[in-house]
Coordinates of C-alpha atoms in Angstrom, one line a residue:
Chain A
M107 CA -24.1 7.5 -45.5
E108 CA -25.0 4.1 -44.4
V109 CA -21.9 1.8 -44.0
V110 CA -22.4 -2.2 -44.1
Y111 CA -20.6 -3.9 -41.5
N112 CA -19.3 -7.4 -42.3
V113 CA -19.4 -9.2 -38.8
K114 CA -17.1 -12.1 -37.9
Y115 CA -16.5 -14.1 -34.9
K116 CA -13.5 -15.8 -33.5
F117 CA -13.6 -18.2 -30.7
K118 CA -10.7 -19.7 -28.3
T119 CA -12.4 -22.9 -28.4
K120 CA -10.9 -26.3 -29.6
D121 CA -12.0 -26.7 -33.5
N122 CA -14.1 -30.0 -32.6
I123 CA -15.9 -28.5 -30.0
T124 CA -19.8 -29.8 -30.0
K125 CA -22.8 -27.8 -29.8
D126 CA -23.6 -28.9 -26.2
E127 CA -19.8 -28.4 -25.1
F128 CA -20.4 -24.8 -26.4
K129 CA -23.9 -24.4 -24.7
K130 CA -22.5 -25.3 -21.8
V131 CA -19.7 -23.2 -21.5
F132 CA -21.7 -20.0 -22.8
N133 CA -24.2 -20.6 -20.5
L134 CA -21.8 -20.8 -17.4
K135 CA -20.5 -17.3 -18.7
L136 CA -24.0 -15.7 -19.0
L137 CA -24.9 -16.9 -15.1
N138 CA -21.8 -15.1 -14.2
V139 CA -23.4 -11.9 -15.8
I140 CA -26.5 -12.3 -14.3
M141 CA -25.3 -13.0 -10.8
N142 CA -22.9 -10.0 -10.8
L143 CA -25.6 -7.6 -12.4
E144 CA -28.5 -9.1 -9.8
N145 CA -25.6 -8.3 -6.8
Q146 CA -25.2 -5.1 -8.3
E147 CA -28.7 -4.2 -8.6
L148 CA -26.6 -3.1 -3.8
L149 CA -27.8 0.3 -5.8
Chain B
M254 CA 48.2 24.1 33.0
I255 CA 45.1 23.5 34.9
E256 CA 43.0 20.6 33.5
K257 CA 39.6 21.3 32.8
V258 CA 38.3 17.8 32.1
G259 CA 35.0 16.9 30.3
V260 CA 34.3 13.4 31.0
Y261 CA 32.5 11.4 28.2
C262 CA 30.6 8.4 27.9
R263 CA 28.6 6.5 25.4
L264 CA 26.4 3.1 25.4
S265 CA 24.9 1.6 22.2
D266 CA 22.7 -1.5 21.5
E267 CA 25.7 -2.8 19.7
D268 CA 27.8 -2.8 23.0
R269 CA 24.6 -3.9 25.1
D270 CA 24.5 -7.0 23.1
K271 CA 28.1 -8.0 23.3
I272 CA 28.5 -8.1 27.0
N273 CA 27.6 -10.5 29.4
K274 CA 24.1 -10.1 30.8
N275 CA 25.4 -9.8 34.3
D276 CA 28.4 -7.7 33.7
D277 CA 27.5 -3.8 33.8
S278 CA 30.9 -2.9 33.4
D279 CA 30.4 -0.8 30.1
S280 CA 27.0 1.0 31.3
I281 CA 27.0 4.6 31.6
V282 CA 27.1 4.3 35.5
N283 CA 30.4 2.4 35.4
Q284 CA 32.2 4.6 32.8
R285 CA 31.4 7.8 34.5
S286 CA 32.6 6.6 37.9
M287 CA 35.7 5.4 36.4
C288 CA 36.7 8.4 34.4
L289 CA 35.9 10.3 38.0
K290 CA 37.8 8.3 39.8
Y291 CA 40.8 8.3 37.5
A292 CA 40.4 12.4 37.4
N293 CA 40.4 12.3 40.8
Q294 CA 43.8 10.4 41.2
N295 CA 45.5 12.8 38.7
G296 CA 44.5 16.0 40.3
W297 CA 42.4 17.0 37.4
N298 CA 39.2 19.2 37.6
V299 CA 36.0 17.5 36.1
V300 CA 34.3 20.9 34.8
D301 CA 31.2 18.8 32.7
I302 CA 30.1 15.0 32.1
Y303 CA 28.7 14.3 28.8
S304 CA 26.9 11.0 28.2
D305 CA 25.1 9.5 25.4
D306 CA 22.9 6.4 26.0
D307 CA 21.6 4.3 23.0
F308 CA 23.9 6.0 20.3
S309 CA 26.0 4.0 18.1
G310 CA 29.9 5.0 17.8
A311 CA 29.4 5.3 14.1
G312 CA 28.4 8.7 13.5
T313 CA 28.6 12.1 15.0
Y314 CA 24.6 12.5 15.2
R315 CA 25.0 12.5 19.3
P316 CA 23.8 15.3 21.3
D317 CA 26.1 15.1 24.1
F318 CA 29.1 14.4 21.7
E319 CA 28.1 17.4 19.7
R320 CA 27.9 19.7 23.0
L321 CA 31.0 18.2 24.0
I322 CA 32.9 19.7 20.5
K323 CA 31.5 23.1 21.2
D324 CA 32.8 23.1 24.7
C325 CA 36.5 22.1 23.1
E326 CA 36.4 24.6 20.3
S327 CA 35.1 27.4 23.0
G328 CA 38.1 26.3 25.7
K329 CA 35.5 25.7 28.5
I330 CA 37.4 21.9 28.5
N331 CA 41.0 21.5 27.4
L332 CA 40.9 17.5 28.5
V333 CA 38.6 14.7 27.2
L334 CA 38.7 11.9 29.0
C335 CA 36.7 8.4 28.1
K336 CA 37.0 4.8 29.3
S337 CA 38.3 4.1 26.0
Q338 CA 38.7 5.3 22.6
S339 CA 36.2 3.4 21.1
R340 CA 33.7 5.5 23.4
F341 CA 34.5 8.6 21.7
S342 CA 34.1 7.1 18.2
R343 CA 34.7 4.1 16.4
D344 CA 34.8 6.2 13.3
M345 CA 38.4 6.3 11.8
E346 CA 37.7 9.3 10.1
V347 CA 36.1 10.9 13.5
I348 CA 39.2 9.9 15.2
E349 CA 41.4 11.2 12.5
R350 CA 39.5 14.7 12.3
Y351 CA 39.7 15.2 16.2
L352 CA 42.5 13.3 18.0
H353 CA 45.2 14.5 15.4
N354 CA 43.8 17.6 14.1
K355 CA 41.1 19.7 15.9
F356 CA 42.2 18.6 19.3
I357 CA 45.6 19.9 18.6
E358 CA 44.5 23.1 17.0
W359 CA 42.2 23.8 20.2
G360 CA 44.9 23.1 22.7
V361 CA 42.7 19.9 23.9
R362 CA 44.3 16.6 25.3
F363 CA 42.5 13.4 24.8
V364 CA 42.9 10.3 27.5
S365 CA 41.4 7.3 27.7
I366 CA 41.9 4.8 30.6
V367 CA 41.6 1.0 29.4
D368 CA 43.9 1.3 25.7
N369 CA 45.9 4.2 27.3
A370 CA 45.8 6.7 24.6
D371 CA 47.0 9.7 25.3
T372 CA 47.7 12.5 23.0
S373 CA 50.1 14.4 25.0
I374 CA 52.5 11.5 24.3
E375 CA 53.7 11.8 20.6
S376 CA 54.7 8.2 20.5
N377 CA 51.5 6.8 21.5
K378 CA 49.8 8.0 18.0
K379 CA 50.5 5.0 16.3
S380 CA 48.4 3.2 18.8
R381 CA 45.8 5.2 18.9
Q382 CA 45.2 5.0 15.0
I383 CA 45.6 1.1 15.0
N384 CA 42.7 1.5 17.9
G385 CA 40.7 3.5 15.8
L386 CA 41.2 0.8 12.7
I387 CA 40.2 -2.0 15.0
N388 CA 37.1 -0.4 16.1
E389 CA 36.4 0.7 12.7
W390 CA 36.5 -3.0 11.5
Y391 CA 34.4 -4.0 14.3
L392 CA 31.5 -1.5 13.0
D393 CA 32.1 -2.7 9.4
D394 CA 31.5 -6.5 10.6
L395 CA 28.7 -5.7 12.5
S396 CA 26.8 -4.0 9.9
T397 CA 27.4 -6.9 7.3
N398 CA 26.5 -9.4 9.7
I399 CA 23.1 -7.5 10.6
K400 CA 22.5 -6.9 6.6
K401 CA 23.2 -10.7 6.3
S402 CA 20.6 -11.6 9.5
L403 CA 17.9 -9.5 8.1
K404 CA 18.5 -11.1 4.4
N405 CA 18.1 -14.6 6.2
K406 CA 15.0 -13.7 8.2
R407 CA 13.0 -12.4 5.1
E408 CA 14.2 -15.2 3.2
D409 CA 12.8 -17.5 5.6
G410 CA 9.5 -15.6 5.1
L411 CA 9.3 -13.4 8.1
F412 CA 7.8 -10.0 7.9
M413 CA 10.6 -7.6 9.1
G414 CA 8.7 -4.1 8.4
S415 CA 8.1 -1.8 11.3
F416 CA 4.0 -1.7 10.8
A417 CA 2.1 -4.3 9.2
P418 CA 0.5 -3.4 6.2
Y419 CA -3.2 -1.9 6.0
G420 CA -5.4 -5.2 6.1
Y421 CA -3.3 -7.3 8.5
D422 CA -1.9 -7.6 11.8
R423 CA 1.0 -9.0 13.2
S424 CA 0.3 -12.3 15.0
E425 CA 0.0 -12.6 18.6
E426 CA 2.0 -15.7 18.7
D427 CA 4.6 -14.9 16.4
Y428 CA 5.8 -11.3 16.0
H429 CA 7.2 -11.7 12.3
K430 CA 3.9 -13.3 11.1
L431 CA 1.0 -11.5 9.4
V432 CA -2.6 -12.4 10.4
V433 CA -5.7 -11.0 8.5
D434 CA -7.4 -7.8 10.3
P435 CA -10.6 -8.7 9.0
V436 CA -12.2 -4.9 9.6
A437 CA -9.4 -4.0 7.4
A438 CA -9.4 -6.6 4.9
E439 CA -12.9 -6.0 4.4
V440 CA -12.3 -2.5 3.1
V441 CA -9.2 -3.9 0.9
K442 CA -11.6 -6.2 -0.7
T443 CA -14.1 -3.1 -1.4
I444 CA -11.1 -1.2 -2.9
F445 CA -10.1 -4.4 -5.5
K446 CA -13.8 -4.8 -6.2
M447 CA -14.7 -1.4 -7.1
Y448 CA -11.2 -1.2 -9.4
A449 CA -12.2 -4.4 -11.1
D450 CA -15.8 -3.0 -11.9
G451 CA -14.3 -0.2 -13.7
N452 CA -14.1 2.4 -11.1
G453 CA -10.7 4.8 -11.2
Y454 CA -9.1 6.1 -8.2
Y455 CA -10.8 9.0 -7.5
K456 CA -14.3 7.6 -7.4
I457 CA -12.8 4.9 -5.1
C458 CA -11.5 7.5 -2.8
E459 CA -14.8 9.1 -3.0
Y460 CA -16.7 6.3 -1.8
L461 CA -14.4 5.5 0.8
N462 CA -14.7 9.3 2.4
N463 CA -18.4 9.7 1.9
N464 CA -18.6 6.3 4.0
N465 CA -16.3 7.8 6.6
I466 CA -14.1 5.0 6.3
P467 CA -10.9 6.0 8.5
P468 CA -7.6 6.5 6.1
R469 CA -4.8 3.8 6.6
S470 CA -3.0 6.3 8.8
V471 CA -5.5 7.3 10.9
Y472 CA -7.1 3.5 11.4
K473 CA -3.9 2.2 12.2
R474 CA -3.7 5.0 15.3
Q475 CA -7.2 4.1 16.3
K476 CA -5.9 0.9 17.1
G477 CA -3.3 2.1 19.0
S478 CA -0.3 1.8 16.8
K479 CA 2.4 4.4 17.2
F480 CA 2.5 4.7 13.3
V481 CA 3.5 8.3 12.4
C482 CA 3.0 9.6 8.9
S483 CA 5.1 12.5 8.6
N484 CA 3.3 14.4 5.6
C485 CA -0.3 14.3 6.8
D486 CA -2.4 16.0 9.5
Y487 CA -4.5 13.5 11.2
K488 CA -7.6 15.6 11.7
T489 CA -7.8 16.3 7.8
V490 CA -6.3 13.5 6.2
R491 CA -8.6 11.4 3.7
W492 CA -8.2 8.5 1.3
N493 CA -6.3 9.5 -1.7
P494 CA -5.9 8.4 -5.5
D495 CA -2.1 7.5 -4.6
T496 CA -2.8 5.1 -1.5
I497 CA -5.2 3.4 -3.9
A498 CA -2.6 2.7 -6.6
Q499 CA -0.2 1.7 -4.3
M500 CA -2.7 -0.8 -2.5
L501 CA -3.6 -2.2 -6.0
K502 CA 0.0 -3.3 -7.2
N503 CA 1.0 -4.6 -3.5
E504 CA 1.4 -8.2 -3.7
V505 CA 0.7 -8.5 0.1
Y506 CA -3.0 -8.9 -0.6
I507 CA -2.5 -12.5 -2.5
G508 CA -0.3 -13.7 0.4
N509 CA 3.1 -12.9 -1.1
L510 CA 6.1 -11.2 1.1
V511 CA 7.8 -9.0 -1.0
Q512 CA 10.6 -7.0 1.2
G513 CA 14.1 -5.6 0.6
K514 CA 13.2 -2.8 -1.7
I515 CA 15.6 -0.6 -0.4
T516 CA 19.0 -0.7 1.4
S517 CA 21.0 1.8 3.3
M518 CA 24.0 3.2 1.5
G519 CA 26.2 2.3 4.7
Y520 CA 26.6 2.4 8.2
K521 CA 27.7 5.7 8.1
V522 CA 25.3 7.2 5.9
H523 CA 21.9 7.4 6.8
K524 CA 20.3 7.5 3.5
F525 CA 18.8 4.7 1.8
K526 CA 19.0 3.7 -2.1
K527 CA 16.3 1.5 -4.1
V528 CA 17.1 -2.3 -4.9
D529 CA 16.8 -3.8 -8.4
E530 CA 13.4 -5.5 -8.7
K531 CA 15.4 -8.8 -9.7
D532 CA 17.2 -8.5 -6.2
W533 CA 14.0 -8.2 -4.0
C534 CA 13.0 -10.8 -1.7
R535 CA 9.9 -12.2 -2.6
I536 CA 8.4 -15.1 -0.7
E537 CA 5.1 -16.6 -2.0
N538 CA 2.3 -17.8 0.4
A539 CA 3.8 -16.4 3.3
H540 CA 0.4 -15.6 5.1
E541 CA -3.3 -15.8 4.4
P542 CA -4.1 -13.9 1.1
I543 CA -7.2 -11.3 1.2
I544 CA -7.8 -11.1 -2.1
D545 CA -8.4 -14.2 -4.6
M546 CA -6.4 -14.6 -7.6
E547 CA -8.9 -13.9 -10.1
T548 CA -9.7 -10.5 -9.0
W549 CA -6.0 -9.6 -8.2
N550 CA -5.3 -10.8 -11.9
K551 CA -8.1 -8.6 -13.3
V552 CA -6.8 -5.5 -11.4
Q553 CA -3.5 -6.2 -12.7
K554 CA -4.6 -6.7 -16.1
I555 CA -6.5 -2.9 -15.9
L556 CA -3.7 -1.5 -14.5
G557 CA -1.3 -3.1 -16.8
T558 CA -3.3 -1.3 -20.0
H559 CA -3.4 2.0 -18.1
Q560 CA -7.3 2.4 -18.8
K561 CA -8.1 6.0 -18.0
P562 CA -11.4 7.0 -16.6
I563 CA -13.9 9.3 -18.6
K564 CA -15.2 12.6 -17.0
T565 CA -17.9 10.4 -14.8
G566 CA -14.8 9.1 -13.2
E567 CA -15.6 5.5 -14.5
I568 CA -13.6 3.4 -16.8
H569 CA -15.6 3.0 -20.5
Y570 CA -16.4 -0.8 -20.6
L571 CA -14.9 -0.4 -24.2
T572 CA -11.7 0.7 -23.2
R573 CA -8.9 -1.3 -24.6
K574 CA -11.4 -3.5 -26.1
V575 CA -11.5 -2.1 -29.8
Y576 CA -8.0 -2.5 -31.7
C577 CA -7.1 -1.8 -35.4
S578 CA -6.9 -4.8 -37.7
E579 CA -4.4 -3.1 -39.7
C580 CA -1.9 -2.0 -37.2
S581 CA -3.4 -3.6 -34.1
K582 CA -3.0 -0.5 -32.3
V583 CA -5.7 0.5 -29.8
F584 CA -9.0 2.6 -30.9
M585 CA -9.2 5.8 -29.1
R586 CA -12.1 7.4 -28.0
N587 CA -12.8 11.2 -28.6
V588 CA -16.6 13.1 -28.1
Y589 CA -17.3 15.5 -30.6
H590 CA -20.0 18.2 -30.4
V591 CA -22.7 17.7 -33.0
K592 CA -25.8 19.3 -33.8
G593 CA -28.9 17.4 -33.6
E594 CA -27.8 15.1 -30.8
E595 CA -29.7 14.7 -28.0
T596 CA -26.9 15.6 -25.5
G597 CA -25.0 17.7 -28.2
K598 CA -22.3 15.4 -28.4
R599 CA -21.4 12.3 -29.9
A600 CA -18.8 9.5 -29.1
Y601 CA -16.5 8.2 -31.7
L602 CA -13.6 5.6 -31.8
Q603 CA -10.6 5.5 -34.0
C604 CA -7.1 4.1 -34.3
K605 CA -4.4 5.7 -32.5
G606 CA -1.8 4.8 -35.0
A607 CA -4.0 6.9 -37.6
K608 CA -5.2 9.6 -35.2
K609 CA -2.2 10.4 -33.0
Y610 CA 1.2 8.8 -34.9
H611 CA -0.2 8.9 -38.4
T612 CA 1.3 5.4 -39.2
C613 CA -2.0 4.0 -40.3
D614 CA -4.0 4.2 -43.3
N615 CA -7.2 3.3 -40.9
N616 CA -8.2 6.8 -40.2
K617 CA -11.9 6.6 -40.6
A618 CA -13.3 6.8 -37.1
I619 CA -16.5 4.8 -36.0
R620 CA -19.3 5.7 -34.0
M621 CA -19.4 4.2 -30.7
D622 CA -23.3 3.8 -30.9
E623 CA -22.8 1.9 -34.1
L624 CA -19.9 -0.4 -32.5
E625 CA -22.1 -1.0 -29.3
K626 CA -25.1 -2.0 -31.6
I627 CA -22.9 -4.3 -33.5
I628 CA -21.7 -5.8 -30.0
I629 CA -25.3 -6.1 -29.0
D630 CA -26.6 -7.8 -31.9
A631 CA -23.6 -10.6 -31.7
I632 CA -24.4 -11.2 -27.9
N633 CA -28.0 -11.7 -28.9
D634 CA -27.2 -13.7 -31.5
L635 CA -25.6 -16.4 -29.3
L636 CA -28.3 -16.1 -26.9
D637 CA -30.8 -17.0 -29.4
N638 CA -28.6 -20.1 -30.4
Y639 CA -27.5 -21.3 -27.0
Y640 CA -29.6 -19.8 -24.2
D641 CA -30.3 -23.0 -22.2
K642 CA -33.4 -22.1 -19.7
N643 CA -33.1 -25.8 -17.8
N644 CA -29.1 -25.7 -17.8
L645 CA -29.3 -21.8 -16.3
Q646 CA -31.8 -22.8 -13.5
E647 CA -29.6 -25.7 -12.2
L648 CA -26.5 -23.6 -12.3
Y649 CA -28.5 -20.4 -10.5
N650 CA -29.8 -22.4 -8.0
K651 CA -26.4 -23.7 -7.0
R652 CA -24.9 -20.7 -6.9
K653 CA -27.6 -18.6 -5.1
E654 CA -26.7 -20.4 -2.1
Q655 CA -23.2 -19.0 -2.2
Y656 CA -24.5 -15.4 -2.5
T657 CA -26.9 -15.3 -0.1
N658 CA -25.0 -16.0 2.9
N659 CA -23.9 -12.6 4.1
Y660 CA -23.4 -14.0 7.3
E661 CA -19.9 -13.8 7.4
T662 CA -19.6 -10.1 6.2
I663 CA -22.4 -9.0 9.0
K664 CA -20.0 -10.8 11.8
I665 CA -17.1 -8.7 10.5
L666 CA -19.1 -5.7 10.2
E667 CA -20.5 -6.2 13.9
K668 CA -17.0 -6.6 14.9
E669 CA -16.0 -3.3 13.4
K670 CA -18.7 -1.6 15.0
H671 CA -18.3 -3.0 18.6
N672 CA -14.7 -1.7 18.5
L673 CA -15.9 1.5 17.4
D674 CA -18.4 1.6 20.5
K675 CA -15.7 1.0 22.8
K676 CA -13.4 3.6 21.4
I677 CA -16.0 6.2 21.9
E678 CA -16.6 5.2 25.5
D679 CA -12.7 5.3 26.0
N680 CA -12.8 9.0 24.3
K681 CA -15.8 10.0 26.9
V682 CA -13.8 8.8 29.8
F683 CA -10.7 10.8 28.6
Y684 CA -13.2 13.9 27.7
R685 CA -14.9 13.6 31.3
N686 CA -11.0 13.6 33.0
L687 CA -10.2 16.8 30.8
Y688 CA -13.1 18.6 32.3
E689 CA -12.7 17.5 35.6
D690 CA -8.7 18.9 35.3
K691 CA -10.2 22.2 33.8
V692 CA -12.6 22.8 36.9
K693 CA -9.8 21.6 39.3
G694 CA -7.4 24.4 37.6
T695 CA -5.0 21.7 36.3
I696 CA -5.3 22.7 33.0
T697 CA -6.3 26.4 31.2
E698 CA -9.4 26.9 29.2
D699 CA -7.3 26.9 26.4
M700 CA -5.8 23.8 26.8
F701 CA -9.2 22.1 27.4
C702 CA -10.7 23.8 24.5
M703 CA -7.7 22.6 22.2
M704 CA -7.3 19.0 24.1
S705 CA -11.1 18.2 24.1
A706 CA -11.6 19.3 20.1
D707 CA -9.5 16.4 19.2
Y708 CA -11.7 13.7 21.0
L709 CA -14.9 15.5 20.0
R710 CA -13.9 15.2 16.5
E711 CA -12.8 11.6 16.5
I712 CA -16.0 10.7 18.5
E713 CA -17.8 12.6 15.6
T714 CA -16.1 10.5 13.0
M715 CA -16.4 7.3 14.5
T716 CA -20.5 7.7 15.4
K717 CA -20.8 8.7 11.5
R718 CA -19.0 5.5 10.6
I719 CA -21.2 3.3 13.0
E720 CA -24.4 4.7 11.3
T721 CA -22.9 3.7 7.9
I722 CA -22.2 0.4 9.6
D723 CA -25.7 0.0 10.7
N724 CA -27.0 0.7 7.3
E725 CA -24.8 -1.9 5.5
I726 CA -25.8 -4.6 8.2
K727 CA -29.5 -3.7 7.3
S728 CA -29.2 -3.8 3.7
L729 CA -27.1 -7.0 3.9
E730 CA -30.2 -8.5 5.8
I731 CA -32.5 -7.1 3.1
V732 CA -30.5 -8.9 0.3
K733 CA -31.1 -12.3 2.1
E734 CA -34.6 -11.6 1.7
E735 CA -35.0 -10.0 -1.6
R736 CA -34.3 -12.7 -3.9
K737 CA -36.3 -12.6 -6.5
Q738 CA -37.7 -15.7 -7.9
A739 CA -35.1 -17.4 -10.4
D740 CA -37.5 -17.7 -13.2
E741 CA -38.0 -14.0 -13.4
I742 CA -34.5 -13.1 -13.3
L743 CA -33.1 -15.8 -15.9
K744 CA -36.0 -14.7 -18.6
K745 CA -34.5 -11.0 -18.3
Y746 CA -31.5 -12.2 -19.7
K747 CA -33.0 -14.1 -23.0
H748 CA -32.1 -11.0 -24.8
I749 CA -30.3 -7.8 -23.9
D750 CA -30.8 -4.1 -25.2
K751 CA -27.7 -2.6 -23.8
L752 CA -24.2 -3.0 -22.9
N753 CA -22.4 -2.7 -19.4
R754 CA -18.8 -3.5 -17.9
V755 CA -19.9 -6.9 -16.5
I756 CA -21.3 -8.0 -19.9
V757 CA -18.4 -6.5 -21.6
D758 CA -15.8 -8.4 -19.5
E759 CA -17.6 -11.6 -19.5
F760 CA -18.1 -12.1 -23.0
I761 CA -15.6 -10.0 -25.2
D762 CA -12.0 -10.1 -25.3
K763 CA -11.1 -8.1 -28.7
V764 CA -12.9 -6.3 -31.3
Y765 CA -11.0 -5.6 -34.6
V766 CA -12.0 -2.7 -36.8
G767 CA -11.0 -2.8 -40.5
C768 CA -10.5 -0.3 -42.8
Y769 CA -13.6 1.3 -44.7
N770 CA -13.9 0.2 -48.2
K771 CA -14.9 3.5 -50.2
E772 CA -15.9 1.4 -52.9
T773 CA -18.3 -1.3 -51.3
K774 CA -19.1 0.8 -48.6
T775 CA -18.1 -1.7 -46.3
R776 CA -16.3 -2.4 -43.1
D777 CA -14.9 -5.6 -41.5
I778 CA -15.4 -6.2 -37.9
E779 CA -14.1 -9.4 -36.2
I780 CA -15.5 -10.0 -32.7
E781 CA -12.7 -12.0 -30.4
W782 CA -15.0 -14.0 -27.8
N783 CA -14.2 -14.6 -24.3
I784 CA -15.3 -17.8 -24.3
E785 CA -12.5 -20.8 -23.8
F786 CA -13.2 -24.5 -24.1

């Protein structure tokens, strides 16, 4: 039985955020992930 | 009747503080000579002398006082002689019990020289009772003053505990100030980091024990502290989950001093009671923190949600992330045996309100692997739209400089190694001396075996720890050398294939799962991103 999922996003950003502003925030978050995982890869 | 005299002397800190430094008229020696002279003048026979040094007059837990009472009861003495009534006791209840009851029953007379108390003179009773009352008030005031003084010191941000908490030392300049102990502070940081990374208490203990990191009580003793842990055996003690739980909640690690959590029930009762949290004395920024606020808040958030580790000892990265959009309760994880699955098991998530409390209609479970795929697709969707290689490259180069600086950590590890080397040398000297004592016959073979076993065990533990430190230093230096090219690394994260705690914590705040619609065979999923601006 196949279920179809309707996926919606919700952001805590201000309503009038520009694409560039969002890109900056997103890449900063991504950098945190990269640095963390690279460091773990201590293993 | 022949007078069989027992002379009783007592001196405590409260009396020592009261008297002039040059005036030792209250000292045990002077009390004794005054009483002996008085007994001699009256032609009394002194049978025994009882003296309690460093004991308060508030209670009866005094070794020689107890011996005196026993001798009175057995008839060994029939006259108790003191310099003053307060030497015998400052407690009104004790004065009444013995001077006006038991001593009369046992035929014992009480005489004190300075305040003329004498139980053989009937009219003397009122003045004895007044003396007793004044002595009691004195103790009462003293207790209040000490409590007030301690409270003021706590409010001034002074550390008033007997031993510095693990991770800190007392400052050499100011006994009531805490300074970071760099060796133990590294262990504290490791504990917080491991917990923030999703490891449970047991997993953290296992790591610390396997790396031969000495537990708190052992470490304190290794540093020469007189710390005594009444319920642990120093030969076998290991890190335990309760210790980890306690440390993770301790605000001392973010620089706050929280004191006055317990108070004595009263100066006559040697027991303590807990103080309401609102009455604790909390001073912020009292000393240098070991844990940064970001890590602290992350740990408190995990602790607050009671996340439980799964069977591997780790907390699953979707724990407390998935909620029901109908009743807002959390989705619980369940594992079922399923034929045809590679592992024979399959994990599902289901609304707690539906499964446990039967108060929600959203009772259909969702497969863990399906939900994971939804989240992976969503993250990849954002990556496709917002991944900016140039921006990342710039940020990465800046951050890399900070990350590769392991110099401080290496320095701390080398200091710990130096201390352990010194300690091992000391133990070897003790062992040699012990051996010489055995050869000379100063100690027996059995004694030698018993005492040397402790030294050898300590040497072995410390040697193991040094090996671990050497490996850590080596690997930190490798980390510095092994940095791959940024370009290669950044490319790797243009698309993700699987989830882990780092990715989920960084990007996802909550996922809301709606009810399954039987007619349309659809289900709503709302992802709340952890992206703020």
